[in-house]
Structures are given as structure tokens and as C-alpha cells.
Amino acid sequence: MDYIEISFKALSEEQKEILIALLSEMHFEGFEEQARQLKAFISLDLYDEEMLHTLAEKMQLNYSATELPDVNWNHVWESNFQPVIIGDCALRASFHQPIKNIQYEIIVTPKMSFGTGHHATTFMMIQQMQAIDFKDTIVLDFGTGTGILAILAYKLGAAKIVAIDNDSFSIENAAENFINNNIDGIELKMADNANAEGVFDIILANITRNIIQENFRLFNLQLAQGGLLLLSGLLKEDEKIITATAGSAKFELKHKLEKDNWICLLFAKTNEGYLF
């Protein structure tokens, strides 16, 4: 399969973060970061020149496109992936040495899936999760990607975890990461929405604003009274829209984190069965 390499130059760190998130939604499958530069890769059959041009124009960026033969994705991510330490949690690849003096260590093989801890949204989700009591809880991880949030929930003491994604490769990647972390019992489900047919104490959703809004009614129906909803994948300008949606369902904002123009919001369900 042939690929297209899109190269952006003269980028700020914030622009790179935003581009990676937005291009991931456009089916780009790999990224290579350098100083002030980002290379993004997509299979030729999924490449939409018009959509990319619209995005670049909106962000006032220039880019170049080069057609490539099949890409060695392991080489791409291994050359760029470095261990990440977030509070008392460390994320590393299998070829890195174990990280000492850390309570929660997660081994991750990201491949084409989203979620390595490097992106601000995943970083904040992991940071906030460590401040939440997961012991004996039932957890839904919606948009699981690499599965690292589900893995951390398991290590933090969750009794049951359901992990959902709409991408078959992410499901395979998450399953591989569960095995590599010696975790058994997380239920993986491929689905386009958050309907997991259960009641959850905590729902995790590190996805996009539109998908969060589309699934908020399901979050409300499936979250136990007093339960927690932790959201990211959100830009600062998304905050008013998401808090308005949550307010309509009578959810209470408990905490907010902000990093590199991205936000992470923690809500508690206090609506006593209210349907919106």
C-alpha cells in the first residue's frame, strides 16, 4: 500500500499538538515530530486533499505532499517514542528499561492508535485519574485507543472495565497492550457509540468535542448517581459548549486541567435521574 507524507514546517509546539489531534480524525496513521516540524502519514486511498487544504488554510499553515512506498510504522514510532512520567505513573515501550521508583508502570506499543501519554489530552487524563478513587469501581473507557487509560484504571483498583473503540486496529492494539501489561478481564468492545449496557461509577472519554456531545445522553443514562465523567480531547474554546451541555444535564464541574491549549474536565452526576 502506498502512502502520502505531509510535511509541515515552522510550527510551534501548540500547533503540532493541535495538528496531530485533528489529522488523527482524518485517518492519518503515523506522525514523526522534529524541531518545529511535523510529518504525517496517510494511506493513498484515504487521502483527502481538499479536506487537508481546508485545515491548512484555517490554521494558516503551508505543507508539502510526497508519495511514499509502504511505511515501516514500527521504525517511525520507535524512533520518536520516549518514556513519559506523569505523577506516579510512567509509560514506556517494551524496548525501554523499567522505570524505577514509580508506582504505576504501563508498557505501550502505540502503532497507529491514539494514546501514548505524550499528547496533552492523554497526559491530563492520566494526571487527573491519579486523583480519583478507582478502588472497586465499574469503569467505561470510551474511545480507548491504545487502552492505556483502561490499563491505568485497572492498576488503580477498578473492579470492572469496559473499553470501547470504533476502530478495529485500536481494538487489536489495546488487546496487545493488555497482554503486555499482564492484564486480564478488561472487556473490549467495538462500537460507534458509548452504549455499553451497564451502570458505571466512572466514565472516561478522551475523544473529540462532537463525539462527546453526541454521546452525552448515553453518558448520563449509564453513569451512576454521584458518578464521575472525565473528558478530554477538548480545546480551550470547546469549554463553554461542553459545560453548557453538561449543565443541561445538571452535571457539576468538579475540576479543570489545562495544558497546551487543551483542557480536561471532571464532572459529577448530581441530577438525580434527570433526563435531558
mmCIF file of C-alpha atoms in Angstrom:
data_model
loop_
_atom_site.group_PDB
_atom_site.id
_atom_site.type_symbol
_atom_site.label_atom_id
_atom_site.label_comp_id
_atom_site.label_asym_id
_atom_site.label_seq_id
_atom_site.Cartn_x
_atom_site.Cartn_y
_atom_site.Cartn_z
ATOM 1 C CA MET A 1 0.000 0.000 0.000
ATOM 2 C CA ASP A 2 1.360 3.430 -0.963
ATOM 3 C CA TYR A 3 1.295 6.349 1.449
ATOM 4 C CA ILE A 4 1.296 10.130 1.329
ATOM 5 C CA GLU A 5 3.731 12.039 3.555
ATOM 6 C CA ILE A 6 2.547 15.514 4.515
ATOM 7 C CA SER A 7 5.252 17.787 5.883
ATOM 8 C CA PHE A 8 4.533 20.927 7.923
ATOM 9 C CA LYS A 9 7.347 23.302 8.869
ATOM 10 C CA ALA A 10 7.838 26.339 11.122
ATOM 11 C CA LEU A 11 5.374 25.018 13.721
ATOM 12 C CA SER A 12 5.015 25.917 17.361
ATOM 13 C CA GLU A 13 4.608 23.096 19.877
ATOM 14 C CA GLU A 14 0.968 24.077 20.310
ATOM 15 C CA GLN A 15 0.362 23.876 16.551
ATOM 16 C CA LYS A 16 1.939 20.411 16.426
ATOM 17 C CA GLU A 17 -0.319 19.176 19.232
ATOM 18 C CA ILE A 18 -3.427 20.511 17.519
ATOM 19 C CA LEU A 19 -2.406 19.118 14.128
ATOM 20 C CA ILE A 20 -1.798 15.618 15.497
ATOM 21 C CA ALA A 21 -5.241 15.555 17.077
ATOM 22 C CA LEU A 22 -7.046 16.891 14.013
ATOM 23 C CA LEU A 23 -5.135 14.788 11.486
ATOM 24 C CA SER A 24 -5.824 11.665 13.558
ATOM 25 C CA GLU A 25 -9.526 12.307 12.962
ATOM 26 C CA MET A 26 -8.785 12.477 9.216
ATOM 27 C CA HIS A 27 -7.355 8.910 9.215
ATOM 28 C CA PHE A 28 -3.667 9.848 9.284
ATOM 29 C CA GLU A 29 -1.869 6.778 10.616
ATOM 30 C CA GLY A 30 1.521 7.924 11.836
ATOM 31 C CA PHE A 31 3.427 11.030 12.863
ATOM 32 C CA GLU A 32 7.094 11.992 13.030
ATOM 33 C CA GLU A 33 7.988 15.031 15.121
ATOM 34 C CA GLN A 34 11.132 17.121 14.734
ATOM 35 C CA ALA A 35 12.079 20.587 15.918
ATOM 36 C CA ARG A 36 9.364 22.914 14.567
ATOM 37 C CA GLN A 37 8.372 20.270 12.031
ATOM 38 C CA LEU A 38 5.722 17.554 11.744
ATOM 39 C CA LYS A 39 5.438 14.768 9.198
ATOM 40 C CA ALA A 40 2.092 12.985 8.960
ATOM 41 C CA PHE A 41 1.387 9.782 7.014
ATOM 42 C CA ILE A 42 -1.819 8.518 5.427
ATOM 43 C CA SER A 43 -2.604 5.708 3.001
ATOM 44 C CA LEU A 44 -3.200 6.938 -0.526
ATOM 45 C CA ASP A 45 -6.759 5.576 -0.668
ATOM 46 C CA LEU A 46 -7.783 7.600 2.434
ATOM 47 C CA TYR A 47 -6.083 10.847 1.461
ATOM 48 C CA ASP A 48 -8.456 13.811 1.021
ATOM 49 C CA GLU A 49 -6.538 16.722 -0.481
ATOM 50 C CA GLU A 50 -9.471 19.122 -0.243
ATOM 51 C CA MET A 51 -10.018 18.450 3.465
ATOM 52 C CA LEU A 52 -6.305 18.852 4.207
ATOM 53 C CA HIS A 53 -6.150 22.100 2.235
ATOM 54 C CA THR A 54 -9.126 23.468 4.189
ATOM 55 C CA LEU A 55 -7.454 22.581 7.503
ATOM 56 C CA ALA A 56 -4.115 24.112 6.498
ATOM 57 C CA GLU A 57 -5.811 27.259 5.277
ATOM 58 C CA LYS A 58 -7.782 27.596 8.512
ATOM 59 C CA MET A 59 -4.592 27.225 10.593
ATOM 60 C CA GLN A 60 -2.615 29.418 8.156
ATOM 61 C CA LEU A 61 -0.026 26.713 7.523
ATOM 62 C CA ASN A 62 1.897 25.600 4.457
ATOM 63 C CA TYR A 63 2.607 21.966 3.693
ATOM 64 C CA SER A 64 4.178 19.706 1.090
ATOM 65 C CA ALA A 65 2.975 16.269 -0.014
ATOM 66 C CA THR A 66 5.164 13.365 -1.129
ATOM 67 C CA GLU A 67 4.035 9.932 -2.281
ATOM 68 C CA LEU A 68 5.870 7.098 -0.499
ATOM 69 C CA PRO A 69 6.063 3.313 -0.719
ATOM 70 C CA ASP A 70 4.775 1.248 2.216
ATOM 71 C CA VAL A 71 5.896 2.734 5.557
ATOM 72 C CA ASN A 72 7.649 0.820 8.337
ATOM 73 C CA TRP A 73 5.452 2.085 11.190
ATOM 74 C CA ASN A 74 7.481 0.352 13.896
ATOM 75 C CA HIS A 75 10.528 2.334 12.785
ATOM 76 C CA VAL A 76 8.534 5.578 12.743
ATOM 77 C CA TRP A 77 7.203 5.331 16.268
ATOM 78 C CA GLU A 78 10.262 3.658 17.824
ATOM 79 C CA SER A 79 12.467 6.489 16.581
ATOM 80 C CA ASN A 80 10.197 9.073 18.228
ATOM 81 C CA PHE A 81 8.685 7.369 21.268
ATOM 82 C CA GLN A 82 10.273 8.312 24.592
ATOM 83 C CA PRO A 83 9.135 7.294 28.097
ATOM 84 C CA VAL A 84 6.694 9.641 29.817
ATOM 85 C CA ILE A 85 6.345 10.159 33.575
ATOM 86 C CA ILE A 86 3.080 11.671 34.815
ATOM 87 C CA GLY A 87 2.879 11.933 38.595
ATOM 88 C CA ASP A 88 3.337 8.389 39.897
ATOM 89 C CA CYS A 89 2.637 6.785 36.506
ATOM 90 C CA ALA A 90 5.220 6.006 33.823
ATOM 91 C CA LEU A 91 4.586 4.953 30.239
ATOM 92 C CA ARG A 92 7.297 3.260 28.232
ATOM 93 C CA ALA A 93 7.777 0.940 25.284
ATOM 94 C CA SER A 94 8.917 -2.654 25.731
ATOM 95 C CA PHE A 95 12.403 -1.797 24.428
ATOM 96 C CA HIS A 96 12.945 0.775 27.215
ATOM 97 C CA GLN A 97 14.412 -0.177 30.573
ATOM 98 C CA PRO A 98 11.961 -0.416 33.513
ATOM 99 C CA ILE A 99 11.473 2.928 35.244
ATOM 100 C CA LYS A 100 12.340 2.899 38.938
ATOM 101 C CA ASN A 101 10.517 4.480 41.875
ATOM 102 C CA ILE A 102 7.186 4.616 40.046
ATOM 103 C CA GLN A 103 4.008 3.042 41.408
ATOM 104 C CA TYR A 104 2.208 2.515 38.115
ATOM 105 C CA GLU A 105 4.190 1.486 35.043
ATOM 106 C CA ILE A 106 2.437 0.936 31.709
ATOM 107 C CA ILE A 107 4.079 -0.692 28.691
ATOM 108 C CA VAL A 108 2.575 0.670 25.492
ATOM 109 C CA THR A 109 3.001 -0.181 21.820
ATOM 110 C CA PRO A 110 1.120 2.713 20.195
ATOM 111 C CA LYS A 111 1.483 1.821 16.483
ATOM 112 C CA MET A 112 -1.360 3.689 14.720
ATOM 113 C CA SER A 113 -3.620 4.144 17.775
ATOM 114 C CA PHE A 114 -4.026 7.331 19.777
ATOM 115 C CA GLY A 115 -2.790 7.472 23.369
ATOM 116 C CA THR A 116 0.836 7.352 24.483
ATOM 117 C CA GLY A 117 0.830 9.982 27.226
ATOM 118 C CA HIS A 118 2.765 12.453 25.091
ATOM 119 C CA HIS A 119 -0.264 14.349 23.880
ATOM 120 C CA ALA A 120 -1.591 16.945 26.320
ATOM 121 C CA THR A 121 -5.058 15.378 26.456
ATOM 122 C CA THR A 122 -3.807 11.912 27.431
ATOM 123 C CA PHE A 123 -1.306 13.477 29.835
ATOM 124 C CA MET A 124 -4.084 15.353 31.658
ATOM 125 C CA MET A 125 -6.408 12.338 31.733
ATOM 126 C CA ILE A 126 -3.671 10.290 33.422
ATOM 127 C CA GLN A 127 -2.850 13.164 35.773
ATOM 128 C CA GLN A 128 -6.487 13.572 36.841
ATOM 129 C CA MET A 129 -7.126 9.823 37.122
ATOM 130 C CA GLN A 130 -4.472 9.565 39.829
ATOM 131 C CA ALA A 131 -6.504 11.997 41.953
ATOM 132 C CA ILE A 132 -9.660 9.845 41.686
ATOM 133 C CA ASP A 133 -10.503 6.820 43.859
ATOM 134 C CA PHE A 134 -10.943 3.909 41.430
ATOM 135 C CA LYS A 135 -10.979 1.166 44.051
ATOM 136 C CA ASP A 136 -13.773 -1.374 43.335
ATOM 137 C CA THR A 137 -15.389 0.885 40.719
ATOM 138 C CA ILE A 138 -17.008 -0.042 37.403
ATOM 139 C CA VAL A 139 -15.399 1.960 34.589
ATOM 140 C CA LEU A 140 -16.195 2.743 30.951
ATOM 141 C CA ASP A 141 -13.314 3.889 28.747
ATOM 142 C CA PHE A 142 -14.944 5.307 25.616
ATOM 143 C CA GLY A 143 -12.527 5.773 22.705
ATOM 144 C CA THR A 144 -9.882 3.573 24.294
ATOM 145 C CA GLY A 145 -7.236 3.852 21.510
ATOM 146 C CA THR A 146 -4.103 2.159 22.854
ATOM 147 C CA GLY A 147 -6.013 1.160 26.006
ATOM 148 C CA ILE A 148 -3.701 2.947 28.421
ATOM 149 C CA LEU A 149 -6.493 4.679 30.365
ATOM 150 C CA ALA A 150 -8.229 1.321 30.863
ATOM 151 C CA ILE A 151 -4.901 -0.166 31.969
ATOM 152 C CA LEU A 152 -4.350 2.641 34.475
ATOM 153 C CA ALA A 153 -7.925 2.253 35.785
ATOM 154 C CA TYR A 154 -7.149 -1.440 36.355
ATOM 155 C CA LYS A 155 -3.903 -0.611 38.175
ATOM 156 C CA LEU A 156 -5.753 1.989 40.278
ATOM 157 C CA GLY A 157 -8.096 -0.725 41.556
ATOM 158 C CA ALA A 158 -11.171 -0.739 39.304
ATOM 159 C CA ALA A 159 -13.261 -3.901 39.693
ATOM 160 C CA LYS A 160 -14.654 -3.974 36.148
ATOM 161 C CA ILE A 161 -13.676 -2.101 32.999
ATOM 162 C CA VAL A 162 -15.337 -1.888 29.585
ATOM 163 C CA ALA A 163 -13.211 -0.346 26.817
ATOM 164 C CA ILE A 164 -14.865 0.798 23.571
ATOM 165 C CA ASP A 165 -13.450 1.967 20.254
ATOM 166 C CA ASN A 166 -14.858 2.206 16.729
ATOM 167 C CA ASP A 167 -11.581 1.267 15.030
ATOM 168 C CA SER A 168 -10.602 -2.386 14.575
ATOM 169 C CA PHE A 169 -6.888 -1.617 14.691
ATOM 170 C CA SER A 170 -7.291 0.204 18.009
ATOM 171 C CA ILE A 171 -9.136 -2.814 19.409
ATOM 172 C CA GLU A 172 -6.258 -5.079 18.347
ATOM 173 C CA ASN A 173 -3.673 -2.620 19.655
ATOM 174 C CA ALA A 174 -5.433 -2.264 23.031
ATOM 175 C CA ALA A 175 -5.707 -6.054 23.351
ATOM 176 C CA GLU A 176 -1.970 -6.360 22.690
ATOM 177 C CA ASN A 177 -1.203 -3.717 25.307
ATOM 178 C CA PHE A 178 -3.424 -5.507 27.854
ATOM 179 C CA ILE A 179 -1.393 -8.693 27.305
ATOM 180 C CA ASN A 180 1.926 -6.836 27.542
ATOM 181 C CA ASN A 181 0.832 -5.409 30.906
ATOM 182 C CA ASN A 182 -0.341 -8.812 32.225
ATOM 183 C CA ILE A 183 -3.938 -7.615 32.463
ATOM 184 C CA ASP A 184 -6.839 -9.991 32.033
ATOM 185 C CA GLY A 185 -10.524 -9.191 32.299
ATOM 186 C CA ILE A 186 -10.945 -5.821 30.587
ATOM 187 C CA GLU A 187 -13.885 -6.145 28.196
ATOM 188 C CA LEU A 188 -13.090 -4.786 24.733
ATOM 189 C CA LYS A 189 -15.990 -3.751 22.538
ATOM 190 C CA MET A 190 -16.031 -2.344 19.022
ATOM 191 C CA ALA A 191 -18.840 0.203 18.671
ATOM 192 C CA ASP A 192 -19.628 3.643 17.259
ATOM 193 C CA ASN A 193 -21.225 4.985 20.439
ATOM 194 C CA ALA A 194 -20.912 4.755 24.214
ATOM 195 C CA ASN A 195 -23.752 2.275 24.744
ATOM 196 C CA ALA A 196 -22.187 -0.416 26.944
ATOM 197 C CA GLU A 197 -25.427 -1.660 28.532
ATOM 198 C CA GLY A 198 -24.384 -1.158 32.128
ATOM 199 C CA VAL A 199 -24.158 1.297 35.001
ATOM 200 C CA PHE A 200 -20.751 2.827 35.611
ATOM 201 C CA ASP A 201 -19.157 4.674 38.512
ATOM 202 C CA ILE A 202 -16.624 6.407 36.250
ATOM 203 C CA ILE A 203 -16.706 7.162 32.529
ATOM 204 C CA LEU A 204 -13.522 8.187 30.703
ATOM 205 C CA ALA A 205 -13.750 9.839 27.271
ATOM 206 C CA ASN A 206 -10.648 11.278 25.637
ATOM 207 C CA ILE A 207 -12.065 11.851 22.163
ATOM 208 C CA THR A 208 -13.435 14.965 20.405
ATOM 209 C CA ARG A 209 -15.988 17.614 21.264
ATOM 210 C CA ASN A 210 -18.502 16.488 18.654
ATOM 211 C CA ILE A 211 -18.413 12.845 19.739
ATOM 212 C CA ILE A 212 -18.687 13.843 23.402
ATOM 213 C CA GLN A 213 -21.763 15.937 22.630
ATOM 214 C CA GLU A 214 -23.309 13.154 20.532
ATOM 215 C CA ASN A 215 -22.875 10.660 23.382
ATOM 216 C CA PHE A 216 -23.692 12.828 26.400
ATOM 217 C CA ARG A 217 -27.180 11.386 26.752
ATOM 218 C CA LEU A 218 -25.671 7.886 26.902
ATOM 219 C CA PHE A 219 -23.113 9.080 29.461
ATOM 220 C CA ASN A 220 -25.975 10.423 31.565
ATOM 221 C CA LEU A 221 -28.058 7.247 31.283
ATOM 222 C CA GLN A 222 -25.171 4.914 32.088
ATOM 223 C CA LEU A 223 -23.447 6.882 34.842
ATOM 224 C CA ALA A 224 -24.447 6.066 38.416
ATOM 225 C CA GLN A 225 -25.781 8.845 40.623
ATOM 226 C CA GLY A 226 -22.750 10.635 42.057
ATOM 227 C CA GLY A 227 -20.567 9.066 39.373
ATOM 228 C CA LEU A 228 -17.685 10.860 37.652
ATOM 229 C CA LEU A 229 -17.303 11.791 33.995
ATOM 230 C CA LEU A 230 -13.738 12.661 32.925
ATOM 231 C CA LEU A 231 -13.445 14.290 29.499
ATOM 232 C CA SER A 232 -10.628 15.478 27.274
ATOM 233 C CA GLY A 233 -9.781 15.738 23.599
ATOM 234 C CA LEU A 234 -11.105 19.265 24.052
ATOM 235 C CA LEU A 235 -9.602 22.597 23.076
ATOM 236 C CA LYS A 236 -9.954 25.640 25.332
ATOM 237 C CA GLU A 237 -12.607 27.084 23.026
ATOM 238 C CA ASP A 238 -14.706 23.923 23.499
ATOM 239 C CA GLU A 239 -15.156 24.554 27.221
ATOM 240 C CA LYS A 240 -18.289 26.731 27.024
ATOM 241 C CA ILE A 241 -20.047 24.292 24.698
ATOM 242 C CA ILE A 242 -19.235 21.224 26.804
ATOM 243 C CA THR A 243 -20.061 22.873 30.129
ATOM 244 C CA ALA A 244 -23.356 24.059 28.639
ATOM 245 C CA THR A 245 -24.155 20.520 27.508
ATOM 246 C CA ALA A 246 -23.216 19.177 30.939
ATOM 247 C CA GLY A 247 -25.206 21.922 32.627
ATOM 248 C CA SER A 248 -28.287 20.982 30.624
ATOM 249 C CA ALA A 249 -27.987 17.523 32.155
ATOM 250 C CA LYS A 250 -27.371 19.084 35.580
ATOM 251 C CA PHE A 251 -23.819 17.752 35.863
ATOM 252 C CA GLU A 252 -21.480 19.641 38.177
ATOM 253 C CA LEU A 253 -17.980 20.657 37.072
ATOM 254 C CA LYS A 254 -15.569 19.500 39.792
ATOM 255 C CA HIS A 255 -12.150 20.180 38.306
ATOM 256 C CA LYS A 256 -10.414 21.519 35.200
ATOM 257 C CA LEU A 257 -6.882 20.997 33.898
ATOM 258 C CA GLU A 258 -5.301 22.955 31.066
ATOM 259 C CA LYS A 259 -2.196 22.178 29.003
ATOM 260 C CA ASP A 260 -1.003 23.453 25.611
ATOM 261 C CA ASN A 261 -4.395 24.933 24.675
ATOM 262 C CA TRP A 262 -6.161 21.661 25.594
ATOM 263 C CA ILE A 263 -8.442 21.081 28.585
ATOM 264 C CA CYS A 264 -9.545 18.142 30.728
ATOM 265 C CA LEU A 265 -12.863 18.434 32.574
ATOM 266 C CA LEU A 266 -14.116 16.367 35.510
ATOM 267 C CA PHE A 267 -17.882 16.336 36.077
ATOM 268 C CA ALA A 268 -20.010 14.672 38.762
ATOM 269 C CA LYS A 269 -23.528 13.434 38.077
ATOM 270 C CA THR A 270 -25.801 15.209 40.537
ATOM 271 C CA ASN A 271 -29.051 15.251 38.550
ATOM 272 C CA GLU A 272 -30.909 12.511 40.473
ATOM 273 C CA GLY A 273 -32.246 10.781 37.380
ATOM 274 C CA TYR A 274 -32.827 13.928 35.329
ATOM 275 C CA LEU A 275 -33.134 13.239 31.574
ATOM 276 C CA PHE A 276 -32.250 15.959 29.107
#
